[in-house]
Structure formats: structure tokens, C-alpha cells
CSV table of C-alpha atoms and ligand atoms in Angstrom, one decimal:
chain,number,residue,atom,x,y,z
I,143,MET,CA,2.0,88.8,66.7
I,144,THR,CA,3.1,87.1,63.5
I,145,ASN,CA,2.6,83.3,63.2
I,146,ALA,CA,5.3,80.9,61.9
I,147,ARG,CA,5.4,77.5,60.3
I,148,ILE,CA,7.9,75.0,59.0
I,149,THR,CA,7.8,75.1,55.2
I,150,ALA,CA,10.7,72.8,54.2
I,151,ILE,CA,13.0,70.1,55.7
I,152,GLY,CA,16.2,68.5,54.5
I,153,MET,CA,18.9,66.1,55.9
I,154,SER,CA,22.4,64.8,55.4
I,155,VAL,CA,24.5,62.1,56.8
I,156,PRO,CA,28.1,61.2,56.0
I,157,GLU,CA,28.8,58.3,53.6
I,158,ASN,CA,30.3,55.9,56.1
I,159,ALA,CA,27.7,53.6,57.6
I,160,VAL,CA,28.9,51.7,60.7
I,161,ASP,CA,27.0,48.6,61.8
I,162,ASN,CA,27.0,46.9,65.2
I,163,LYS,CA,29.5,44.3,64.1
I,164,TYR,CA,32.2,47.0,64.0
I,165,PHE,CA,31.8,47.4,67.8
I,166,GLU,CA,32.1,43.7,68.4
I,167,ASN,CA,35.7,44.1,67.1
I,168,ILE,CA,36.7,47.0,69.3
I,169,ILE,CA,34.8,46.5,72.6
I,170,ASP,CA,33.3,43.7,74.6
I,171,THR,CA,29.7,43.7,73.1
I,172,THR,CA,27.3,42.0,70.7
I,173,ASP,CA,25.0,43.1,68.0
I,174,GLU,CA,22.2,41.5,70.0
I,175,TRP,CA,23.0,43.6,73.2
I,176,ILE,CA,23.1,46.8,71.3
I,177,VAL,CA,19.9,46.2,69.5
I,178,SER,CA,18.0,45.0,72.5
I,179,ARG,CA,19.3,47.7,74.9
I,180,THR,CA,19.3,50.7,72.5
I,181,GLY,CA,17.4,49.8,69.3
I,182,ILE,CA,20.4,51.0,67.2
I,183,ARG,CA,21.3,49.0,64.1
I,184,THR,CA,23.4,51.5,62.2
I,185,ARG,CA,25.0,54.9,62.6
I,186,TYR,CA,27.2,57.1,60.3
I,187,HIS,CA,30.7,58.4,61.0
I,188,ALA,CA,32.2,61.3,59.2
I,189,GLY,CA,35.5,60.7,57.5
I,190,PRO,CA,38.6,62.9,58.2
I,191,ASP,CA,37.6,65.5,55.6
I,192,VAL,CA,33.9,65.9,56.6
I,193,PHE,CA,33.0,68.5,59.2
I,194,THR,CA,29.8,69.6,60.9
I,195,SER,CA,29.5,72.6,58.7
I,196,ASP,CA,29.6,70.3,55.6
I,197,LEU,CA,26.7,68.3,57.0
I,198,CYS,CA,24.8,71.6,57.7
I,199,VAL,CA,25.3,72.8,54.1
I,200,ASN,CA,24.3,69.4,52.6
I,201,ALA,CA,21.1,69.3,54.7
I,202,CYS,CA,20.2,72.8,53.3
I,203,ARG,CA,21.0,71.7,49.8
I,204,ASP,CA,18.8,68.7,50.2
I,205,LEU,CA,16.0,71.0,51.5
I,206,THR,CA,16.1,73.2,48.5
I,207,SER,CA,16.3,70.2,46.1
I,208,ARG,CA,13.0,68.9,47.6
I,209,TYR,CA,10.9,72.1,48.1
I,210,GLN,CA,10.1,75.1,46.0
I,211,VAL,CA,11.7,77.5,48.4
I,212,ALA,CA,14.5,80.1,48.0
I,213,LEU,CA,17.0,80.7,50.7
I,214,ASP,CA,18.5,84.0,49.5
I,215,ASP,CA,16.2,86.1,51.7
I,216,VAL,CA,16.7,84.0,54.9
I,217,ASP,CA,17.3,86.6,57.6
I,218,MET,CA,18.6,84.4,60.4
I,219,ILE,CA,20.5,81.1,60.6
I,220,ILE,CA,20.4,79.2,63.9
I,221,VAL,CA,22.6,76.1,64.2
I,222,SER,CA,22.5,73.8,67.2
I,223,THR,CA,25.6,71.7,67.7
I,224,VAL,CA,28.0,70.5,70.4
I,225,THR,CA,30.5,69.6,67.7
I,226,PRO,CA,31.3,72.7,65.7
I,227,ASP,CA,34.3,72.5,63.3
I,228,GLN,CA,35.9,75.1,65.6
I,229,PRO,CA,34.4,77.1,68.6
I,230,MET,CA,34.9,80.2,66.4
I,231,PRO,CA,33.7,81.0,63.7
I,232,SER,CA,30.2,79.7,64.5
I,233,MET,CA,28.6,77.0,62.3
I,234,ALA,CA,25.9,79.4,61.4
I,235,CYS,CA,28.5,81.8,60.0
I,236,ARG,CA,30.0,78.9,58.0
I,237,VAL,CA,26.6,78.2,56.5
I,238,GLN,CA,26.0,81.9,55.8
I,239,TYR,CA,29.3,82.0,53.9
I,240,LYS,CA,29.1,78.7,52.1
I,241,LEU,CA,25.5,79.2,50.9
I,242,ASP,CA,26.1,83.0,50.3
I,243,LEU,CA,23.1,84.1,52.3
I,244,LYS,CA,23.7,87.8,52.1
I,245,PHE,CA,21.0,89.0,54.4
I,246,ALA,CA,21.2,86.5,57.2
I,247,GLY,CA,22.2,86.9,60.8
I,248,ALA,CA,23.9,83.9,62.2
I,249,ILE,CA,24.2,82.3,65.7
I,250,ASP,CA,24.9,78.9,67.2
I,251,VAL,CA,22.9,77.5,70.2
I,252,TYR,CA,24.5,75.1,72.6
I,253,ALA,CA,22.0,72.9,74.3
I,254,ALA,CA,23.1,69.4,73.1
I,255,CYS,CA,20.1,67.1,72.3
I,256,ALA,CA,17.6,69.8,73.3
I,257,GLY,CA,19.3,72.3,71.0
I,258,PHE,CA,17.2,71.8,67.8
I,259,SER,CA,14.0,72.3,69.8
I,260,TYR,CA,15.5,75.4,71.4
I,261,GLY,CA,16.3,76.7,67.9
I,262,ILE,CA,12.6,76.3,66.9
I,263,VAL,CA,11.5,78.1,70.0
I,264,MET,CA,13.9,81.0,69.2
I,265,ALA,CA,12.9,81.1,65.6
I,266,LYS,CA,9.2,81.3,66.5
I,267,GLY,CA,10.1,84.1,69.0
I,268,LEU,CA,12.0,86.2,66.4
I,269,ILE,CA,9.2,85.9,63.8
I,270,ALA,CA,6.5,86.6,66.5
I,271,ALA,CA,8.4,89.8,67.5
I,272,GLY,CA,8.4,90.9,63.9
I,273,THR,CA,12.1,91.3,63.6
I,274,HIS,CA,12.6,88.3,61.3
I,275,ARG,CA,10.5,86.5,58.6
I,276,LYS,CA,12.6,83.6,57.4
I,277,VAL,CA,14.8,81.5,59.7
I,278,LEU,CA,16.9,78.4,59.0
I,279,VAL,CA,17.2,76.1,62.0
I,280,ILE,CA,19.8,73.4,61.7
I,281,GLY,CA,20.7,70.6,64.1
I,282,ALA,CA,24.1,69.0,63.2
I,283,GLU,CA,26.7,66.9,64.8
I,284,THR,CA,29.9,64.9,64.2
I,285,LEU,CA,29.7,63.1,67.6
I,286,SER,CA,32.1,60.5,66.3
I,287,ARG,CA,34.9,63.1,66.9
I,288,ILE,CA,34.1,63.3,70.6
I,289,THR,CA,33.2,59.6,71.2
I,290,ASP,CA,35.4,57.6,73.6
I,291,PHE,CA,35.8,54.4,71.6
I,292,THR,CA,37.2,52.6,74.7
I,293,ASP,CA,34.0,53.2,76.6
I,294,ARG,CA,31.7,50.2,76.0
I,295,THR,CA,28.8,51.8,77.7
I,296,SER,CA,28.6,54.8,75.3
I,297,CYS,CA,30.7,54.4,72.1
I,298,MET,CA,28.1,52.4,70.2
I,299,LEU,CA,25.4,55.0,70.8
I,300,PHE,CA,26.6,58.0,68.9
I,301,GLY,CA,26.3,59.0,65.2
I,302,ASP,CA,26.8,61.9,62.9
I,303,GLY,CA,24.3,63.8,60.8
I,304,ALA,CA,22.3,67.0,60.2
I,305,GLY,CA,18.7,68.1,59.7
I,306,ALA,CA,17.5,71.5,58.6
I,307,VAL,CA,14.1,73.2,58.6
I,308,LEU,CA,13.0,76.5,57.0
I,309,ILE,CA,10.6,78.5,59.3
I,310,GLU,CA,8.7,81.3,57.7
I,311,ALA,CA,6.2,84.0,58.8
I,312,SER,CA,2.8,82.6,58.0
I,313,GLU,CA,-1.0,83.2,58.1
I,314,GLU,CA,-1.2,79.8,59.8
I,315,ASN,CA,-0.1,79.2,63.4
I,316,GLY,CA,2.3,76.3,62.6
I,317,ILE,CA,4.4,76.5,65.8
I,318,GLY,CA,2.4,76.4,69.0
I,319,ALA,CA,3.2,77.0,72.7
I,320,CYS,CA,6.5,75.8,74.0
I,321,VAL,CA,8.1,74.3,77.1
I,322,THR,CA,11.7,75.0,78.1
I,323,GLY,CA,13.6,74.0,81.3
I,324,ALA,CA,16.8,72.8,82.8
I,325,ASN,CA,18.2,70.7,85.6
I,326,GLY,CA,21.7,72.0,85.7
I,327,GLU,CA,22.6,69.9,88.8
I,328,GLY,CA,22.7,66.9,86.3
I,329,GLY,CA,25.7,68.5,84.4
I,330,ILE,CA,27.9,66.0,86.2
I,331,ASP,CA,26.0,63.1,84.6
I,332,LEU,CA,26.5,64.0,81.0
I,333,TYR,CA,29.4,66.3,79.9
I,334,LEU,CA,32.1,66.9,77.3
I,335,SER,CA,35.4,66.6,79.1
I,336,GLY,CA,38.6,68.5,78.3
I,337,PHE,CA,37.6,72.1,79.2
I,338,ALA,CA,37.7,72.2,83.0
I,339,ASP,CA,39.1,69.5,85.4
I,340,GLN,CA,36.1,69.7,87.8
I,341,ILE,CA,32.4,70.3,87.9
I,342,ASP,CA,31.2,71.9,91.2
I,343,GLY,CA,34.4,70.7,92.9
I,344,GLN,CA,34.0,67.1,91.6
I,345,PRO,CA,37.1,66.0,89.6
I,346,ILE,CA,36.4,64.9,86.0
I,347,THR,CA,38.3,63.3,83.2
I,348,THR,CA,40.2,65.7,81.0
I,349,SER,CA,40.5,64.1,77.5
I,350,ARG,CA,37.9,65.7,75.1
I,351,LYS,CA,35.2,63.0,75.1
I,352,ILE,CA,31.5,62.5,76.0
I,353,VAL,CA,31.2,61.2,79.5
I,354,GLN,CA,27.9,60.0,80.8
I,355,ASN,CA,26.2,58.2,83.6
I,356,GLY,CA,23.8,56.3,81.3
I,357,ARG,CA,21.4,55.0,83.9
I,358,LYS,CA,20.9,58.4,85.5
I,359,VAL,CA,20.4,60.2,82.2
I,360,PHE,CA,17.9,57.4,81.2
I,361,LYS,CA,15.9,57.8,84.4
I,362,TRP,CA,15.9,61.6,84.2
I,363,ALA,CA,14.8,61.5,80.6
I,364,VAL,CA,11.9,59.2,81.2
I,365,THR,CA,10.7,61.0,84.3
I,366,LYS,CA,11.0,64.5,83.0
I,367,MET,CA,9.7,63.9,79.5
I,368,SER,CA,6.7,61.9,80.9
I,369,GLU,CA,5.9,64.9,83.1
I,370,GLN,CA,6.4,67.5,80.3
I,371,MET,CA,4.4,65.7,77.5
I,372,PRO,CA,0.9,66.4,79.1
I,373,VAL,CA,2.1,69.9,80.2
I,374,LEU,CA,3.1,70.8,76.7
I,375,ALA,CA,-0.2,69.4,75.2
I,376,GLU,CA,-2.2,71.4,77.7
I,377,LYS,CA,-0.3,74.6,76.9
I,378,ASN,CA,-1.5,74.1,73.3
I,379,GLY,CA,-5.0,73.5,74.4
I,380,LEU,CA,-4.8,69.8,73.5
I,381,SER,CA,-5.0,66.4,75.1
I,382,LEU,CA,-2.3,63.8,74.3
I,383,ASP,CA,-4.8,61.8,72.2
I,384,GLN,CA,-5.1,64.9,69.9
I,385,ILE,CA,-1.3,64.6,69.1
I,386,ASP,CA,-0.8,62.8,65.7
I,387,TRP,CA,3.0,62.2,66.1
I,388,PHE,CA,5.4,62.4,69.0
I,389,VAL,CA,9.0,63.1,68.1
I,390,PRO,CA,11.2,63.0,71.2
I,391,HIS,CA,15.0,63.2,71.0
I,392,SER,CA,16.2,59.7,69.9
I,393,ALA,CA,18.7,58.8,72.6
I,394,ASN,CA,17.6,55.2,73.1
I,395,LEU,CA,14.5,53.3,71.7
I,396,ARG,CA,13.9,52.1,75.3
I,397,ILE,CA,13.7,55.6,76.6
I,398,ILE,CA,10.9,56.3,74.0
I,399,GLU,CA,9.1,53.1,74.9
I,400,ALA,CA,9.3,53.9,78.6
I,401,ILE,CA,7.9,57.5,78.1
I,402,CYS,CA,5.0,55.9,76.1
I,403,ASN,CA,4.4,53.4,78.9
I,404,GLU,CA,4.4,56.2,81.5
I,405,THR,CA,2.1,58.5,79.6
I,406,GLY,CA,-0.1,56.0,77.8
I,407,PHE,CA,0.9,57.6,74.4
I,408,PRO,CA,0.8,55.0,71.6
I,409,PHE,CA,4.4,54.0,70.6
I,410,GLU,CA,3.2,53.5,67.0
I,411,LYS,CA,2.6,57.2,66.9
I,412,THR,CA,6.2,58.1,67.6
I,413,LEU,CA,8.9,59.0,65.0
I,414,GLU,CA,12.5,58.1,65.7
I,415,SER,CA,15.9,58.2,64.1
I,416,ILE,CA,17.8,56.0,66.6
I,417,VAL,CA,17.5,52.7,64.7
I,418,ASN,CA,19.2,53.9,61.5
I,419,PHE,CA,21.3,56.8,62.7
I,420,GLY,CA,22.1,56.2,66.4
I,421,ASN,CA,22.0,59.1,68.8
I,422,THR,CA,22.8,62.2,66.7
I,423,SER,CA,22.1,64.7,69.5
I,424,SER,CA,21.0,68.0,67.8
I,425,ALA,CA,20.2,66.2,64.6
I,426,SER,CA,18.0,63.5,66.0
I,427,ILE,CA,14.6,65.3,65.9
I,428,PRO,CA,14.9,66.7,62.4
I,429,LEU,CA,16.1,63.3,61.1
I,430,ALA,CA,13.1,61.6,62.7
I,431,LEU,CA,10.7,64.2,61.4
I,432,TYR,CA,12.3,64.0,57.9
I,433,SER,CA,11.8,60.2,57.8
I,434,GLY,CA,8.1,60.7,58.8
I,435,VAL,CA,7.6,63.2,56.1
I,436,GLN,CA,9.4,61.3,53.3
I,437,SER,CA,7.7,58.0,54.2
I,438,GLY,CA,4.3,59.8,53.8
I,439,LYS,CA,3.3,59.0,57.5
I,440,VAL,CA,3.2,62.8,58.3
I,441,LYS,CA,0.4,64.5,56.5
I,442,ARG,CA,-0.4,68.3,56.1
I,443,GLY,CA,-2.3,69.5,59.1
I,444,ASP,CA,-0.9,66.8,61.5
I,445,ARG,CA,-0.1,67.9,65.0
I,446,ILE,CA,3.4,66.9,66.0
I,447,MET,CA,4.9,67.2,69.4
I,448,LEU,CA,8.7,67.8,69.4
I,449,LEU,CA,10.5,67.2,72.7
I,450,GLY,CA,14.3,67.5,73.0
I,451,PHE,CA,16.2,66.6,76.1
I,452,GLY,CA,19.9,65.9,77.0
I,453,GLY,CA,23.2,67.4,78.1
I,454,GLY,CA,22.8,70.3,80.5
I,455,LEU,CA,20.6,68.7,81.6
I,456,ALA,CA,18.1,70.7,79.6
I,457,TYR,CA,14.9,70.2,77.6
I,458,ALA,CA,12.7,72.1,75.2
I,459,GLY,CA,9.6,71.3,73.2
I,460,THR,CA,6.7,72.6,71.1
I,461,VAL,CA,3.7,71.3,69.1
I,462,ILE,CA,4.0,72.0,65.4
I,463,THR,CA,1.2,71.7,62.8
I,464,TRP,CA,2.6,70.3,59.6
D,203,ACO,N1,27.8,45.6,75.5
D,203,ACO,C1,27.4,44.6,76.3
D,203,ACO,N2,27.2,44.8,77.6
D,203,ACO,C2,27.3,46.0,78.1
D,203,ACO,C3,27.6,47.1,77.3
D,203,ACO,C4,27.9,46.9,75.9
D,203,ACO,N3,28.2,47.8,75.1
D,203,ACO,N4,27.6,48.3,78.0
D,203,ACO,C5,27.3,47.9,79.3
D,203,ACO,N5,27.1,46.5,79.3
D,203,ACO,C6,26.7,45.7,80.5
D,203,ACO,C7,27.0,46.3,81.8
D,203,ACO,O1,28.3,46.0,82.1
D,203,ACO,C8,26.0,45.7,82.7
D,203,ACO,O2,26.4,44.4,83.0
D,203,ACO,P1,26.1,43.8,84.5
D,203,ACO,O3,24.6,43.7,84.6
D,203,ACO,O4,26.8,42.5,84.5
D,203,ACO,O5,26.7,44.8,85.5
D,203,ACO,C9,24.8,45.5,81.8
D,203,ACO,O6,25.2,45.6,80.5
D,203,ACO,C10,23.7,46.6,82.0
D,203,ACO,O7,24.3,47.9,82.1
D,203,ACO,P2,23.5,49.2,82.2
D,203,ACO,O8,24.4,50.4,82.3
D,203,ACO,O9,22.4,49.0,83.3
D,203,ACO,O10,22.8,49.2,80.8
D,203,ACO,P3,21.5,50.0,80.4
D,203,ACO,O11,20.5,49.0,80.1
D,203,ACO,O12,21.2,51.1,81.3
D,203,ACO,O13,22.0,50.6,79.0
D,203,ACO,C11,22.7,52.7,78.1
D,203,ACO,C12,23.1,51.5,78.9
D,203,ACO,C13,22.4,52.2,76.7
D,203,ACO,C14,23.9,53.7,78.0
D,203,ACO,C15,21.5,53.4,78.7
D,203,ACO,O14,21.7,53.6,80.0
D,203,ACO,C16,21.1,54.7,78.0
D,203,ACO,O15,20.8,54.7,76.8
D,203,ACO,N6,21.2,55.8,78.8
D,203,ACO,C17,20.8,57.1,78.2
D,203,ACO,C18,22.0,57.6,77.5
D,203,ACO,C19,21.7,59.0,76.9
D,203,ACO,O16,20.5,59.3,76.6
D,203,ACO,N7,22.7,59.8,76.7
D,203,ACO,C20,22.4,61.1,76.1
D,203,ACO,C21,23.7,61.5,75.5
D,203,ACO,S1,23.5,62.5,74.1
D,203,ACO,C22,24.2,64.0,74.3
D,203,ACO,O17,23.8,64.8,75.1
D,203,ACO,C23,25.4,64.2,73.4
């Protein structure tokens, strides 16, 4: 079995930063409420001519500008998104075309906030199987396009952005054992409307927007992730105090705090992207990891637990060695 490790990381967000004051003008809310209930201070919204595939390509360009790596022999591109420019062609094919990656296969995964972690699990599997050696995994969203700006309970949460990692066959075992799982019965609590008019016989709204039962998703996230953290550590032969950094999906800073309270994991050893970027779904974990790496917090050899969770409801995680 061939080992795999992450050898480079890049990111991109659109130019337009949106602060909490913006929401004070369009819904009944305050900067204080948003900060205290979610942790979010800023998020970025794509302009009319910026699409998810542009953010993917810019994140890859950032990656190559920072690391001495070549992408021309990438043999698979995996993009996680729930906001593709179009359902077809896939975003992975757009990236393959725009970066002229002649030898790459291309596929999108569709697992919302868990999608980037699923992409890592899949890349590890392809490399372990010996069929591929160099895989780009990208998490990218333009959630502002599917945000209901009349919904005061959700519109301030979402942001746009992309993160990309290069995963290569390696002597070192840089991507450890994984957990994956789903609670599909919670599909009614977090969905993108506009495709069907019911879920399991329950009527749903039909405009194409994110609809969520925030409290239910919050509770599920805290309970399930607190259960999965020690499971994932144990699968990797580790205890939680041997994990240097925890990078959960950044849905809400209070969710991260609550998971830390439940598991006893120190909050200071978490990396987040919620404060500066909002909830960017597929992009949130690579954005958080990127900030940890660029700030110098994450050092070579650190053990980092990634745990994505969200729409589906679904989750996936692994422990990487940086
Ligand atoms: N501004 C001010 N007050 C508000 C706002 C707002 N924007 N929104 C709700 N409130 C009020 C409510 O009306 C309520 O008032 P009441 O007590 O008088 O009834 C009060 O604040 C508390 O409301 P809650 O819904 O209990 O607020 P909560 O603390 O749960 O926070 C939130 C809401 C932020 C949505 C939280 O539940 C959350 O983060 N849930 C998880 C969301 C999530 O992870 N979604 C994943 C989606 S990502 C994807 O898959 C694309």
C-alpha cells in the first residue's frame, strides 16, 4: 500500500469583504448578536462575474506560487462543492481545462461541509490502491448565491472561498486512518431547496436557497463530532492529547467551543476559519489549515485532526501529519 501526504496548500477568496454592519441594514440583527452567537466578523461575497471555478483555479495558483511543486503531472482532481457554476460540466473538469492539466481525471464530490474531508479520504484511497500518485483536492463555494438574504437566522452565516491541497504518493504516512458516516434522516434539517418539493413526504420550500433548522444542526454537530473525535484518534493509535491541532468544519465558533467542552480537547489547539470567512462549507477546513500553516502555528510533523460535518447529514475525518 502506498502512503500519501499533503505537500502544498493554497487558498482564494473573492475581493468583496462583507462585515456584520451590512446585515444590520438588511435584517433585524446586530454586530454584537452575530459575534456572540457565531464568532463571525467578516465573510467574502463573490461579485457577479466570479464563480466557484474561478476560486478553485485561484487557490491552485496560490498553491503553486508558495510551494516548489508542479501540477502538470496531477493525475486526479477532486472538487468538493455544493455551488458549482453549473451542475455540468463538473468543477473538476473546469479546473482541468483552465490549468491545462493534461493527464488528470476529474470528479466533483457532493457532501457539503464534509466534502473536503471526503475528498482527502478518496485521494488517500486512490494513492493507496496504486492507481494514482498526485491528486488535487479542492473545497470551494460561492454560498452567497444560494443564501436567503431574508432569513435572519442564516444569511449572516455564509461566505465564499476556496482551499486547495496537493496530495502525493510518499514514503511518509501523512494521511492516517479515517472515519466516514451519515445520518440521512437529518436531510430535512439542512437542505438546498428548489429541486424537489418534498423530502420523505414533508413539503419544503421551492426557491433555490439554503434552508436549515439551526438548533437541530448545532445539536447534531456537537453530539456527533464529540463522539467521533476519540473514535478517530483511537483508529490512528492515538489519544486526543497526542493531537497537536483540531480542524473541525467552521460552522459556528460556539459549535467548536461546545465540542471542546464535551471532549476536554483544548480550544487553543483548534484552527478555525469562521471569524474571518464565515461558514464556507467545503472550503472551511482548508482555509483554517492554511491560516495555521501561514501563521507558523502548524509545524512539520504536527498531527492534525480534520473533521468535516454538515448537509446530508454527513461527516468524514482523518488525522494528517504535516
Ligand atoms: N439576529 C438577532 N437575533 C436573532 C438572529 C439574528 N440574525 N437570528 C435569530 N435571532 C434570535 C431568535 O429569534 C431567538 O430569539 P428568541 O429567543 O426571542 O426566540 C434568539 O435569537 C435565539 O435563536 P436561536 O435559533 O436559538 O439561536 P442560536 O443561538 O441557536 O443561533 C444559529 C442560531 C447561529 C443558526 C445556530 O443555531 C447555528 O449556528 N446552527 C448551526 C448552523 C450550521 O452549522 N449550519 C450548517 C450549514 S452549512 C452547509 O451545509 C451549507
